[in-house]
Coordinates of C-alpha atoms in Angstrom, one line a residue:
M1 CA -1.6 -32.2 -102.8
N2 CA 0.2 -31.3 -106.0
T3 CA -2.5 -29.8 -108.3
D4 CA -0.3 -30.5 -111.4
Y5 CA -0.2 -34.3 -110.7
V6 CA -1.7 -36.3 -113.5
P7 CA -2.1 -40.1 -113.1
E8 CA 0.3 -42.2 -115.2
W9 CA -0.1 -45.9 -116.0
Y10 CA 2.6 -48.2 -114.6
I11 CA 2.8 -51.8 -115.8
T12 CA 3.2 -55.0 -113.6
P13 CA 6.1 -57.2 -114.1
F14 CA 5.5 -59.3 -117.3
E15 CA 2.9 -56.8 -118.4
H16 CA -0.3 -58.5 -117.4
S17 CA -2.0 -55.4 -116.0
K18 CA -1.6 -51.6 -115.7
Y19 CA -2.1 -49.6 -112.5
T20 CA -2.2 -46.0 -111.5
L21 CA -3.0 -43.8 -108.5
A22 CA -5.9 -41.4 -108.4
R23 CA -6.1 -38.8 -105.5
N24 CA -9.5 -37.2 -106.3
Q25 CA -12.6 -37.3 -108.6
I26 CA -10.8 -35.2 -111.2
H27 CA -8.1 -37.9 -111.6
M28 CA -10.8 -40.5 -111.9
D29 CA -12.5 -38.5 -114.7
L30 CA -9.2 -38.1 -116.5
L31 CA -8.7 -41.8 -116.7
F32 CA -11.9 -42.4 -118.6
D33 CA -12.5 -41.5 -122.2
D34 CA -16.1 -40.8 -121.6
M35 CA -16.6 -38.9 -118.3
D36 CA -20.1 -40.3 -118.0
D37 CA -18.5 -43.7 -117.5
S38 CA -16.3 -42.5 -114.7
D39 CA -16.7 -44.2 -111.3
E40 CA -17.1 -42.3 -108.1
F41 CA -13.9 -41.6 -106.2
L42 CA -13.6 -43.8 -103.1
S43 CA -17.0 -45.2 -103.7
M44 CA -16.7 -47.8 -100.9
G45 CA -16.1 -45.1 -98.2
C46 CA -12.6 -46.4 -97.3
P47 CA -9.4 -44.3 -97.0
A48 CA -8.0 -46.2 -100.0
Q49 CA -9.3 -48.8 -102.5
V50 CA -8.5 -50.3 -105.9
D51 CA -11.1 -50.7 -108.7
Y52 CA -10.5 -53.1 -111.6
Y53 CA -11.5 -52.5 -115.2
D54 CA -11.1 -54.5 -118.5
G55 CA -11.2 -57.8 -116.6
G56 CA -8.6 -56.7 -114.1
K57 CA -6.1 -55.5 -116.7
H58 CA -6.5 -51.9 -115.5
C59 CA -6.3 -51.1 -111.8
I60 CA -7.0 -47.7 -110.3
V61 CA -5.8 -47.3 -106.8
Q62 CA -7.6 -44.4 -105.1
L63 CA -6.1 -42.7 -102.0
G64 CA -8.0 -39.9 -100.3
E65 CA -6.9 -37.0 -98.2
T66 CA -3.6 -37.8 -96.3
Q67 CA -3.0 -34.5 -94.5
H68 CA -3.5 -36.0 -91.0
K69 CA -2.0 -39.4 -91.7
S70 CA 1.6 -40.4 -91.0
L71 CA 3.8 -41.6 -93.9
I72 CA 3.8 -45.1 -92.3
T73 CA 0.0 -45.2 -92.4
I74 CA 0.0 -44.0 -96.1
H75 CA 2.6 -46.5 -97.1
G76 CA 0.6 -49.2 -95.3
L77 CA -2.6 -48.3 -97.2
L78 CA -0.7 -48.3 -100.5
L79 CA 1.0 -51.6 -99.7
H80 CA -2.4 -53.1 -98.9
E81 CA -3.7 -52.0 -102.4
A82 CA -0.4 -53.3 -104.0
V83 CA -1.2 -56.8 -102.6
H84 CA -4.7 -56.6 -104.2
I85 CA -3.1 -55.6 -107.6
W86 CA -0.7 -58.6 -107.2
Q87 CA -3.6 -60.9 -106.4
R88 CA -5.5 -59.9 -109.5
T89 CA -2.3 -60.0 -111.6
K90 CA -1.5 -63.5 -110.3
H91 CA -5.0 -64.6 -111.4
L92 CA -4.5 -63.1 -114.9
M93 CA -1.1 -64.9 -115.2
G94 CA -2.8 -68.2 -114.2
E95 CA -0.3 -68.6 -111.3
K96 CA -1.7 -70.6 -108.5
E97 CA 1.6 -71.1 -106.6
P98 CA 4.3 -68.6 -107.6
S99 CA 7.6 -68.9 -105.8
F100 CA 7.9 -66.9 -102.6
E101 CA 10.6 -64.7 -104.1
F102 CA 8.7 -64.0 -107.3
E103 CA 5.7 -63.0 -105.3
A104 CA 7.7 -60.8 -102.9
Y105 CA 9.5 -59.0 -105.7
S106 CA 6.3 -58.5 -107.6
I107 CA 4.5 -56.9 -104.6
Q108 CA 7.6 -54.9 -103.8
R109 CA 7.7 -53.5 -107.3
I110 CA 4.0 -52.6 -107.3
A111 CA 4.3 -51.0 -103.8
Q112 CA 7.4 -49.0 -104.8
D113 CA 5.6 -47.7 -107.9
L114 CA 2.6 -46.6 -105.8
F115 CA 4.9 -44.9 -103.2
D116 CA 6.5 -43.1 -106.1
M117 CA 3.1 -42.0 -107.5
Y118 CA 2.1 -40.8 -104.1
E119 CA 5.3 -38.8 -103.7
A120 CA 4.6 -37.2 -107.2
S121 CA 1.1 -36.4 -106.2
E122 CA 2.3 -34.6 -103.1
S123 CA 5.4 -32.8 -104.3
H124 CA 5.6 -30.0 -106.8
D125 CA 8.7 -31.1 -108.7
Q126 CA 6.9 -33.9 -110.7
K127 CA 9.6 -36.5 -110.4
Q128 CA 7.2 -39.2 -111.4
N129 CA 8.1 -42.6 -112.9
T130 CA 11.6 -42.8 -111.3
S131 CA 11.2 -46.3 -109.8
Q132 CA 9.3 -47.9 -112.7
S133 CA 12.1 -50.4 -113.5
S134 CA 13.6 -50.7 -110.1
W135 CA 13.5 -54.2 -108.6
G136 CA 16.2 -53.8 -106.0
I137 CA 15.9 -52.3 -102.5

């Protein structure tokens, strides 16, 4: 893991919520103003999870050690969490039945951002935030 990685907030399409990727307890602590308020990293004991704050307006995806996981498995975990972020965002938007394309593009955008954050957390060249406005394939 890249020890220089610092979680950055990304914003969902239409700016209903923000999300980021934490890879360890230090990252969780950095995301809270008061370290005493910080939650435990991967508190549910899963390989990945998302926690919601401020009524779901802030989402922290947590991904543990990936050394012995394939890239497909890692992307699957991040995609799973992207769907949860979308589900929460959809609720915040008041959308009960968004169009299939809108939903697909929204999940794609969130997943691509999480993949980008994961890559930045693993590499040492810090090319973070490169896909933030990318909607295409």
